[in-house]
XYZ file of C-alpha atoms in Angstrom:
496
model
C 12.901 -18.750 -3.347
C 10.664 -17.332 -5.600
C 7.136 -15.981 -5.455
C 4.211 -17.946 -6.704
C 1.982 -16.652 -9.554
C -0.573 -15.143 -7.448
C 2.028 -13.370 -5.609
C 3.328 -11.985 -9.068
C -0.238 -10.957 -9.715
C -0.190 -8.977 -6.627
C 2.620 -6.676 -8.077
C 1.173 -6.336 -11.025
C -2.405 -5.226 -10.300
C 0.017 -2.510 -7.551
C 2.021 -1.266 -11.040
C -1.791 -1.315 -13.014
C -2.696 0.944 -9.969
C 0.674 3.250 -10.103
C 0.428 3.560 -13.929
C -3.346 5.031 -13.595
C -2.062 7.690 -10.610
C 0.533 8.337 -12.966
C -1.911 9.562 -15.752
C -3.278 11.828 -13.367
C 0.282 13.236 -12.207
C 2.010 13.152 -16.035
C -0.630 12.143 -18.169
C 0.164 10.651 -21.411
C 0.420 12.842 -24.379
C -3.036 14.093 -25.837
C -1.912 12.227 -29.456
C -2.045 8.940 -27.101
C -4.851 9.850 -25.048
C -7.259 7.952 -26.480
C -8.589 4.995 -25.069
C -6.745 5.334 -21.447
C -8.281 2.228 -20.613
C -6.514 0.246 -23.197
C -3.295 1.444 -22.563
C -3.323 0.278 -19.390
C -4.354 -3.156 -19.972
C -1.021 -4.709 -19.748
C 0.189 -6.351 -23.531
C 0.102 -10.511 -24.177
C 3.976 -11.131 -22.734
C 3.507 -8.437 -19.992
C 3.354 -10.980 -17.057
C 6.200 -13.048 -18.345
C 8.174 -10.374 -18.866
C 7.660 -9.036 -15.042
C 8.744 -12.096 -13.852
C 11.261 -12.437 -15.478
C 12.605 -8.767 -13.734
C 12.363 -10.505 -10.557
C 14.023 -13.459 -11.593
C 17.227 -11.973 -13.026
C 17.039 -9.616 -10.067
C 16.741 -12.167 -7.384
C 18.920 -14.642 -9.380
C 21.839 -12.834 -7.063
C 23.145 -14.151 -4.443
C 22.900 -11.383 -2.420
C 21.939 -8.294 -3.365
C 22.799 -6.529 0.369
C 24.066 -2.741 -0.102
C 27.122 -2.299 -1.412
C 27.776 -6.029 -2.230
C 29.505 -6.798 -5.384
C 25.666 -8.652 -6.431
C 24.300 -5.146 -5.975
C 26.561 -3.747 -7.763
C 25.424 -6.246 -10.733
C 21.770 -5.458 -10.116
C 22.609 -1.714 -11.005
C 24.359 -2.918 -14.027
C 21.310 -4.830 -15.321
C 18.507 -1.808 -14.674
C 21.335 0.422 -16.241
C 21.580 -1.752 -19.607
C 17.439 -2.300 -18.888
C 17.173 1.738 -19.473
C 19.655 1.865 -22.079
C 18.061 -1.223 -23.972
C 14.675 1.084 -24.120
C 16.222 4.062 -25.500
C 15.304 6.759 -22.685
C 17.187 9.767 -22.754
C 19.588 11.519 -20.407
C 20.551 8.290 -18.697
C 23.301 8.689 -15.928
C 24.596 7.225 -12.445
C 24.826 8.920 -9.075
C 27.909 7.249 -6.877
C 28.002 7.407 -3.082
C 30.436 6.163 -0.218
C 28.125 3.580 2.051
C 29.485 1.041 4.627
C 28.571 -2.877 4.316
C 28.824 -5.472 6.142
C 30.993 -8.025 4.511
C 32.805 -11.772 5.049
C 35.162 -14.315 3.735
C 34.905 -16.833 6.032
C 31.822 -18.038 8.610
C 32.696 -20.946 9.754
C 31.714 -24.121 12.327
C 34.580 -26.199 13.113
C 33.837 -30.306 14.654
C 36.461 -32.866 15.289
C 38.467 -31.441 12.695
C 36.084 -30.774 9.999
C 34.888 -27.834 8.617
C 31.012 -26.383 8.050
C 30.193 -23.317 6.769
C 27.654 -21.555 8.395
C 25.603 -18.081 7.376
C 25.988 -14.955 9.595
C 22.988 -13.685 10.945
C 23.283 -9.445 10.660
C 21.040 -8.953 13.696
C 22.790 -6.114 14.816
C 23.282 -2.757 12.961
C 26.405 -1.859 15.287
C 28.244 -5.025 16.334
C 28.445 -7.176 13.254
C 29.723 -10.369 15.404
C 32.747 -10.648 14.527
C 34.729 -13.403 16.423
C 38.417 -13.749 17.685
C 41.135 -15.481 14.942
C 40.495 -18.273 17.131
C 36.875 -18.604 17.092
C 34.613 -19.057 19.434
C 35.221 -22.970 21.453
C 32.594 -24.482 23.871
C 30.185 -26.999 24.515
C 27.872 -27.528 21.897
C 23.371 -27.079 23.547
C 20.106 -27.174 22.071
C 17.791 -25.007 23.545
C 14.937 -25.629 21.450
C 12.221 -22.413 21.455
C 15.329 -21.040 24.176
C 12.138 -20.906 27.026
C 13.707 -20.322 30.007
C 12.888 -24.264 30.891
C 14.676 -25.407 27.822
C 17.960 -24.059 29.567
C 17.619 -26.255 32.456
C 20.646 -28.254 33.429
C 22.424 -27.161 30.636
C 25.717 -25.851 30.722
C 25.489 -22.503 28.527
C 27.924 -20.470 30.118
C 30.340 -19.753 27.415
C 28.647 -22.242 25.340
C 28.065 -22.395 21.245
C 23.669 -22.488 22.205
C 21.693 -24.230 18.994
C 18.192 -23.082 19.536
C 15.026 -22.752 17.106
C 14.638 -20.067 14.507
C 10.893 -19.865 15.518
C 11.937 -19.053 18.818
C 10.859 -15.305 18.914
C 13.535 -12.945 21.053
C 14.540 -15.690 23.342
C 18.251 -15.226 21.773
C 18.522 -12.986 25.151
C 17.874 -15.781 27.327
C 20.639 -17.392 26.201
C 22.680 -14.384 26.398
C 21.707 -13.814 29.250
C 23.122 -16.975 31.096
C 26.130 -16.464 28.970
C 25.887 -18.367 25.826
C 29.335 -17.507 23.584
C 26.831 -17.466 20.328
C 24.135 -18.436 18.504
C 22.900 -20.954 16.338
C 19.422 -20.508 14.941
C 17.857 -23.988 13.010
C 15.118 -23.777 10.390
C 12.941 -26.127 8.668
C 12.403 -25.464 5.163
C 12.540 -22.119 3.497
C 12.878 -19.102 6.161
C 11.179 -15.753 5.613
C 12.077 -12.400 7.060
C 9.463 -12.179 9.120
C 11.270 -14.540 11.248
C 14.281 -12.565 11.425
C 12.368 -9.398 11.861
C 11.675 -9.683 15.689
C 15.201 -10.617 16.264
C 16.881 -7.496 15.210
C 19.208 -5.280 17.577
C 20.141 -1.889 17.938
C 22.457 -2.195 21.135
C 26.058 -2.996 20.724
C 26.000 -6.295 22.471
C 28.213 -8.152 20.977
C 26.762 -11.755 20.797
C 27.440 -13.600 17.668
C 24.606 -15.069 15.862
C 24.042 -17.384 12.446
C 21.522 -20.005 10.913
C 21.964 -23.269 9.996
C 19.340 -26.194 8.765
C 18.074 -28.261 11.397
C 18.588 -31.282 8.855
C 22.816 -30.082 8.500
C 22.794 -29.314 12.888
C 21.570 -33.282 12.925
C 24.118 -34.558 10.543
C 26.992 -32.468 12.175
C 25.760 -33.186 15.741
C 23.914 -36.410 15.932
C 21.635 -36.869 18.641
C 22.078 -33.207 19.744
C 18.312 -32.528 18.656
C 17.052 -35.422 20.452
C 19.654 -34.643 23.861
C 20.901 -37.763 23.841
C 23.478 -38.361 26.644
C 26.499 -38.324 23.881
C 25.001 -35.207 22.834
C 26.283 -33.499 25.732
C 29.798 -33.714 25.563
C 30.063 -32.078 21.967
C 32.143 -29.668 21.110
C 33.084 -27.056 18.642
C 34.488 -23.921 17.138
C 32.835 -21.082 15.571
C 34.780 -18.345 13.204
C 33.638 -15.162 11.451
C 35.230 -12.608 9.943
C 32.283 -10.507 8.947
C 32.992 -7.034 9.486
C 31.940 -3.499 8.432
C 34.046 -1.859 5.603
C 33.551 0.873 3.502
C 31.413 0.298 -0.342
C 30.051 2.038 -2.535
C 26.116 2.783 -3.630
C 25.115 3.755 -7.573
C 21.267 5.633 -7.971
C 20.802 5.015 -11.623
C 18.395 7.812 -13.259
C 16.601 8.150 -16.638
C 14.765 11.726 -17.258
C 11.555 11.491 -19.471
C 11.082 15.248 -20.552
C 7.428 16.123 -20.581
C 5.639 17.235 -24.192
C 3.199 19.737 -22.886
C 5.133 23.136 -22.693
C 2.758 24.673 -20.488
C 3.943 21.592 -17.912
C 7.440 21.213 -18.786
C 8.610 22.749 -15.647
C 6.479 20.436 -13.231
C 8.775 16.865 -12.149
C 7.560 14.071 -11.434
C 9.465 11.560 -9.521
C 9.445 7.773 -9.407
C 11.750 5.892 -7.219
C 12.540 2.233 -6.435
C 14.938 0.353 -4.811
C 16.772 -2.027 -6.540
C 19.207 -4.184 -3.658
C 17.901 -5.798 -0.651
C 18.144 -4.804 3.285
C 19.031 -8.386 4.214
C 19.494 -10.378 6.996
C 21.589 -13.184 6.141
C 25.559 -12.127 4.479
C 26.001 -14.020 1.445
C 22.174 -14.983 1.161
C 20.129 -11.926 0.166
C 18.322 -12.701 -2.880
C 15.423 -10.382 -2.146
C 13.230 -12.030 -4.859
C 10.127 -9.968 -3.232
C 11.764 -6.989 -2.940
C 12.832 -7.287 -6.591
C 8.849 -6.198 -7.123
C 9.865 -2.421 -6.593
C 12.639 -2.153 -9.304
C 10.896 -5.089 -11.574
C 7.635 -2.274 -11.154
C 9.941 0.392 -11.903
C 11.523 -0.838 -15.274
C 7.812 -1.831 -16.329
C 6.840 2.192 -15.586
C 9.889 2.819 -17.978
C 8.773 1.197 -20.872
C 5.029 2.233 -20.337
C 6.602 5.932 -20.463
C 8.665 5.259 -23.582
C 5.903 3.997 -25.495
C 3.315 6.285 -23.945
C 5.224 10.119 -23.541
C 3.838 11.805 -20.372
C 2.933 15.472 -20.905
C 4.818 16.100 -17.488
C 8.887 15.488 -17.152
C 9.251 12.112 -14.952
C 12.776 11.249 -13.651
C 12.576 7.851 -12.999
C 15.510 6.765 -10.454
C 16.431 3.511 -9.343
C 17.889 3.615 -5.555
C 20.743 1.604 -3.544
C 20.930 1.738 0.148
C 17.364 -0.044 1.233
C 19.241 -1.818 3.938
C 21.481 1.492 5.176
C 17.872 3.908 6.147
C 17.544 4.546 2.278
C 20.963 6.082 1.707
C 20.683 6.132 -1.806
C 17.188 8.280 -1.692
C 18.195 10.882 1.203
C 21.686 11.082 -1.700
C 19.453 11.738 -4.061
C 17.341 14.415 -2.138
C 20.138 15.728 -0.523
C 21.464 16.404 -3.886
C 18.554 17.628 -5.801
C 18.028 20.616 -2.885
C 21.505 21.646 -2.449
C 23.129 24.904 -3.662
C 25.280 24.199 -6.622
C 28.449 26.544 -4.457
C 27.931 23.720 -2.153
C 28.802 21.442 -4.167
C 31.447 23.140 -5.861
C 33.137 23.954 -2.578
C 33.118 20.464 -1.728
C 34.514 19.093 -5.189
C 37.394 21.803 -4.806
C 38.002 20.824 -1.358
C 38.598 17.307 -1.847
C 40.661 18.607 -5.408
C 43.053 20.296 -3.230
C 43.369 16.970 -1.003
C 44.288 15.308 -4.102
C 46.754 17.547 -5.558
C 48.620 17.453 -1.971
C 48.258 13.523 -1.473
C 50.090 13.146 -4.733
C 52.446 15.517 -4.562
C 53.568 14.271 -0.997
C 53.595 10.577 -2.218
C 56.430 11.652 -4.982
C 58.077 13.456 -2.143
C 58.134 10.401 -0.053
C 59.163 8.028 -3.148
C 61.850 10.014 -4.201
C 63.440 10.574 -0.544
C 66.849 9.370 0.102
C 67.308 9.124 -3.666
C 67.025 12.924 -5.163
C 68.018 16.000 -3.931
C 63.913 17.184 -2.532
C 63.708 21.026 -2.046
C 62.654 22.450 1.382
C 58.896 22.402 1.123
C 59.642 18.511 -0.201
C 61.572 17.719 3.121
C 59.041 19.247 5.257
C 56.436 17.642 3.226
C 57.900 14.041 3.971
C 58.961 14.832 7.433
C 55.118 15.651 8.327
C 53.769 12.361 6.604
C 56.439 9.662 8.034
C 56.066 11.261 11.445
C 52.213 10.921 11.524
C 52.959 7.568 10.857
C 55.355 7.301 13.579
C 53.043 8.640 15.988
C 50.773 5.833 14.575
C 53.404 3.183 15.706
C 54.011 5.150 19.059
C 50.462 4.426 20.391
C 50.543 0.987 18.943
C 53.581 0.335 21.128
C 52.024 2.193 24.197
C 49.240 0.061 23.802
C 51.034 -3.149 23.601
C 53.180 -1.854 26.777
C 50.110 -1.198 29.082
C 49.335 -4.427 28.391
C 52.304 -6.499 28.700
C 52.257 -4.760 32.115
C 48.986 -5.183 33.696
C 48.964 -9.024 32.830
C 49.671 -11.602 35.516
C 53.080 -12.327 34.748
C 54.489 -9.760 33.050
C 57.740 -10.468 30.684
C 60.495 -8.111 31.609
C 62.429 -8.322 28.814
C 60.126 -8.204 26.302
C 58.530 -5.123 27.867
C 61.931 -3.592 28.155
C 62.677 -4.193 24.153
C 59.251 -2.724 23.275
C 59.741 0.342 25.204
C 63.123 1.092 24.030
C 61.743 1.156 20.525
C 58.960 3.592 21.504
C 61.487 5.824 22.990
C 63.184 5.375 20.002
C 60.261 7.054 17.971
C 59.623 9.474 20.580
C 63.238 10.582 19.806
C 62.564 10.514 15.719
C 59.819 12.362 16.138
C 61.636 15.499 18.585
C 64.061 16.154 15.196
C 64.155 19.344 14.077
C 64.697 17.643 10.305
C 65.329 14.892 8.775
C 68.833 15.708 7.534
C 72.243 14.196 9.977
C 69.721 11.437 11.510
C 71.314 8.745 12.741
C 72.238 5.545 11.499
C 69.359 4.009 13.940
C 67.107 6.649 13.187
C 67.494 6.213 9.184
C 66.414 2.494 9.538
C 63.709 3.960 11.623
C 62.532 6.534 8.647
C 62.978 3.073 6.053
C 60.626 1.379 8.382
C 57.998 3.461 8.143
C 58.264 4.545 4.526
C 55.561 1.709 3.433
C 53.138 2.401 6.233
C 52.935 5.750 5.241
C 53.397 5.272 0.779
C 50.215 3.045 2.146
C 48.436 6.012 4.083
C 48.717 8.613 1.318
C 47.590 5.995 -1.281
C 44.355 5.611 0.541
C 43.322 9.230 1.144
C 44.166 9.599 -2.246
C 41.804 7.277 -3.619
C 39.457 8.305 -1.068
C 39.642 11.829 -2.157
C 39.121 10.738 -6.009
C 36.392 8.538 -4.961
C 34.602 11.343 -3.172
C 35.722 13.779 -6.152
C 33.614 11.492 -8.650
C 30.493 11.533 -6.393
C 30.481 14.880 -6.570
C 31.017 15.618 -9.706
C 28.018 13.245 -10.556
C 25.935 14.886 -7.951
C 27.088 17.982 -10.092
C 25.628 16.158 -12.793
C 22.030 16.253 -11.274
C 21.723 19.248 -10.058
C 22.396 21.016 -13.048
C 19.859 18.612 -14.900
C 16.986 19.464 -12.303
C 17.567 22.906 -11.394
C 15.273 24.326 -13.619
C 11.860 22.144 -12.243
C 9.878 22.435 -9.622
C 9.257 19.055 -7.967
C 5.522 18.326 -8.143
C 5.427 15.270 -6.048
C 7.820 12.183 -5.444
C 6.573 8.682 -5.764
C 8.720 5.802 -3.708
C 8.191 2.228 -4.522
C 7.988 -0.082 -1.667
C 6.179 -2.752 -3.135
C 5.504 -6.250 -1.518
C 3.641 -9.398 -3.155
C 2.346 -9.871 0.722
C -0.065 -7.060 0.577
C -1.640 -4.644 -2.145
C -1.804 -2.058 -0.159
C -2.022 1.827 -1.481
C -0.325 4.366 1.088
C 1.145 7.943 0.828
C 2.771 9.917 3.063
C 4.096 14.009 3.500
């Protein structure tokens, strides 16, 4: 899993290259000018401790945006910058949606494997039924066409060859249920590369060893006649749900007045764009933030003459979130921002107030505004539970054999709502529709909770963006350096 000591070398003759375009950009101080050469000759334990970086980094799991790994990744560069002693340390929050599972799943003669989702596709995350996925179990091999023949794969569970190239639509194609890829040995992301999606097709793909695939399926590699009466069960609950992404910044201030004005930024990101949930180690991506810390302590030993903001990113795998945060933020108007902090204020002040209101209904006297207040909450919620019951009546009614009496008791209590929700107030209701306002008491105590704490979340973030704003306002942005570093290449690029 991780690299070998000539791919380590490869990052570190890229940072040796960095550091000397940094002495260009924010040159050391003149009192440490001497002997440039020198100073960038990397120390004794310099290698050692560079891999070591990439070790602690890629010792996570999975390191995925938004991930609770990430999230521990942030924590170590965090304590990395506070453990050198730079000044004007701080953290930059923002919302970001990951893609997340408890349970992945392949289910034979009553025994249970797990299996690793494959995220091939940015809009459906393949998420199965409660039920799984149940059908014959094929191996397609490279999934050629040919390797399909006289197969059933309509609606089947298809095993088929990670180095196999985009013939995952073939099997789609003839109607496969999902996806199996097998590998041999360690798997690099080059071979899930070409087998990424944009579309929304929703076809529900994972990886497995081909050594595990023989054990659970014996023969099924070599399509032995037994072979083809297998069967089995997939289950996934990997879904999309909503996370959250730190930047982590240090500021360096420069110690030539004349430059003190003219920023430099350095940026690398520190989690992992991924392509397998639960197994994103990114040990070569680790190079950028590994190259990043090493940058920090060159600067804290060696004081550039220009100020250099050095800023650790989140959001690699969500198109760079954390960087376009970061931009977005160092640009915008600080009336922007403070419009959008009170905004979100305000949403907080009335969240709480209306979940007292709610709380304290039916058991204090609640002035007018109070009543209204609670009346408007439960009854969004009850227009919530009408169109889940409208829903459930269509279709109760368009199946085959539709039951009567069921459909009759459903729409009675939709009617029942519709009724609730005609009331001019909430005071005189019924004794029917007081067990009706009980009911939905929780739902909507559960509502109000939520867009509070999304409001405070988003209150935070802005506050922090706040934060950075103020900080930077008074340079002028000289250039901005991004670290996308790779042992596979050494490769020097730059672009407007």
């Amino acid at each position: 899993m991780h690299r070998t000591s000539y791919d380590i070398e490869q990052c570190r003759l890229l940072l040796l290259v960095l550091t000397a375009c940094l002495t260009v950009l924010a040159a050391p101080s003149p009192v440490r000018a001497s002997g440039t050469a020198a100073q960038l000759k990397p120390d004794t334990g310099h290698r050692e401790r560079f891999s070591k970086t990439i070790r602690e980094l890629s010792a996570f799991r999975d390191r995925r945006t938004g991930t609770p790994d990430a999230d521990r990744s942030a924590d170590l560069i965090l304590s990395r910058f506070k453990a050198l002693g730079l000044p004007q340390i701080s953290v930059q929050s923002f919302p970001v949606p990951s893609r997340r599972h408890k349970n992945a799943v392949l289910e034979v003669n009553g025994n249970r494997y797990p299996v690793d989702p494959f995220l091939s596709n940015a809009i459906s995350p393949g998420t199965t039924p409660e039920t799984g996925i149940t059908g014959r179990v094929v191996f397609a091999g490279k999934g050629e066409p040919r390797d399909f023949n006289f197969k059933p794969v309509e609606g089947s569970l298809v095993l088929m060859d990670l180095d196999s190239g985009d013939n995952w639509i073939n099997a789609l194609s003839l109607g496969a249920g999902a996806l199996i890829y097998l590998y041999d040995g360690e798997a690099d992301k080059f071979s899930f590369q070409e087998k990424t999606e944009l579309t929304p097709v929703d076809f529900p793909r994972f990886i497995m060893s081909k050594e595990k695939a023989g054990q659970v399926f014996p023969g099924i590699l070599e399509n032995t006649g037994k072979s083809r009466s297998m069967r089995a069960t997939l289950k996934s609950d990997l879904k999309w749900i909503p996370a959250r992404g730190r930047n982590i910044y240090a500021l360096i201030r420069g110690t030539d007045p004349s430059l003190k004005d003219e920023l430099v930024i350095v940026e690398a990101f520190y989690d992992t764009a991924g392509f397998i949930a639960g197994r994103s180690p990114g040990a070569d991506q680790a190079c950028s933030a590994a190259t990043l810390l090493d940058l920090a302590e060159y600067l804290k030993k060696n004081p550039p003459v220009r100020p250099v903001l050095l800023a650790a990113t989140a959001g690699r795998g969500n198109s760079l979130a954390g960087m376009r945060e970061m931009i977005w933020t160092i640009q915008a108007k600080p009336r922007v921002i403070r419009k959008r902090a009170a905004g979100y204020q305000a949403v907080i002040k009335e969240s709480r107030r209306a979940i007292e209101s709610v709380r304290q209904f039916g058991k204090d006297t609640l002035s007018a505004d109070a009543l209204e207040q609670v009346k408007k909450n439960i009854l969004e919620s009850g227009r919530s539970r009408i169109e889940h019951l409208s829903n459930q009546l269509m279709k109760l009614r368009l199946a085959e054999a539709p039951d009567t009496r069921l459909i009759k008791t459903i729409a009675a209590r939709r009617m029942a709502f519709k009724r609730l929700e005609g009331k001019a107030g909430f005071n005189g209701l019924t004794p029917e529709e007081n067990n009706l306002v009980d009911e939905l008491i929780p739902e909507t105590l559960l509502r109000l909770e939520k867009r509070l704490a999304n409001a405070e979340a988003r209150s935070m973030e802005l506050t922090q963006a706040g934060s950075l704003n103020t900080l930077l306002k008074e340079y002028s942005i000289q250039t901005i350096v991004s670290l996308h570093l790779s042992s596979h290449g050494s490769g020097i690029g730059a672009f407007n």
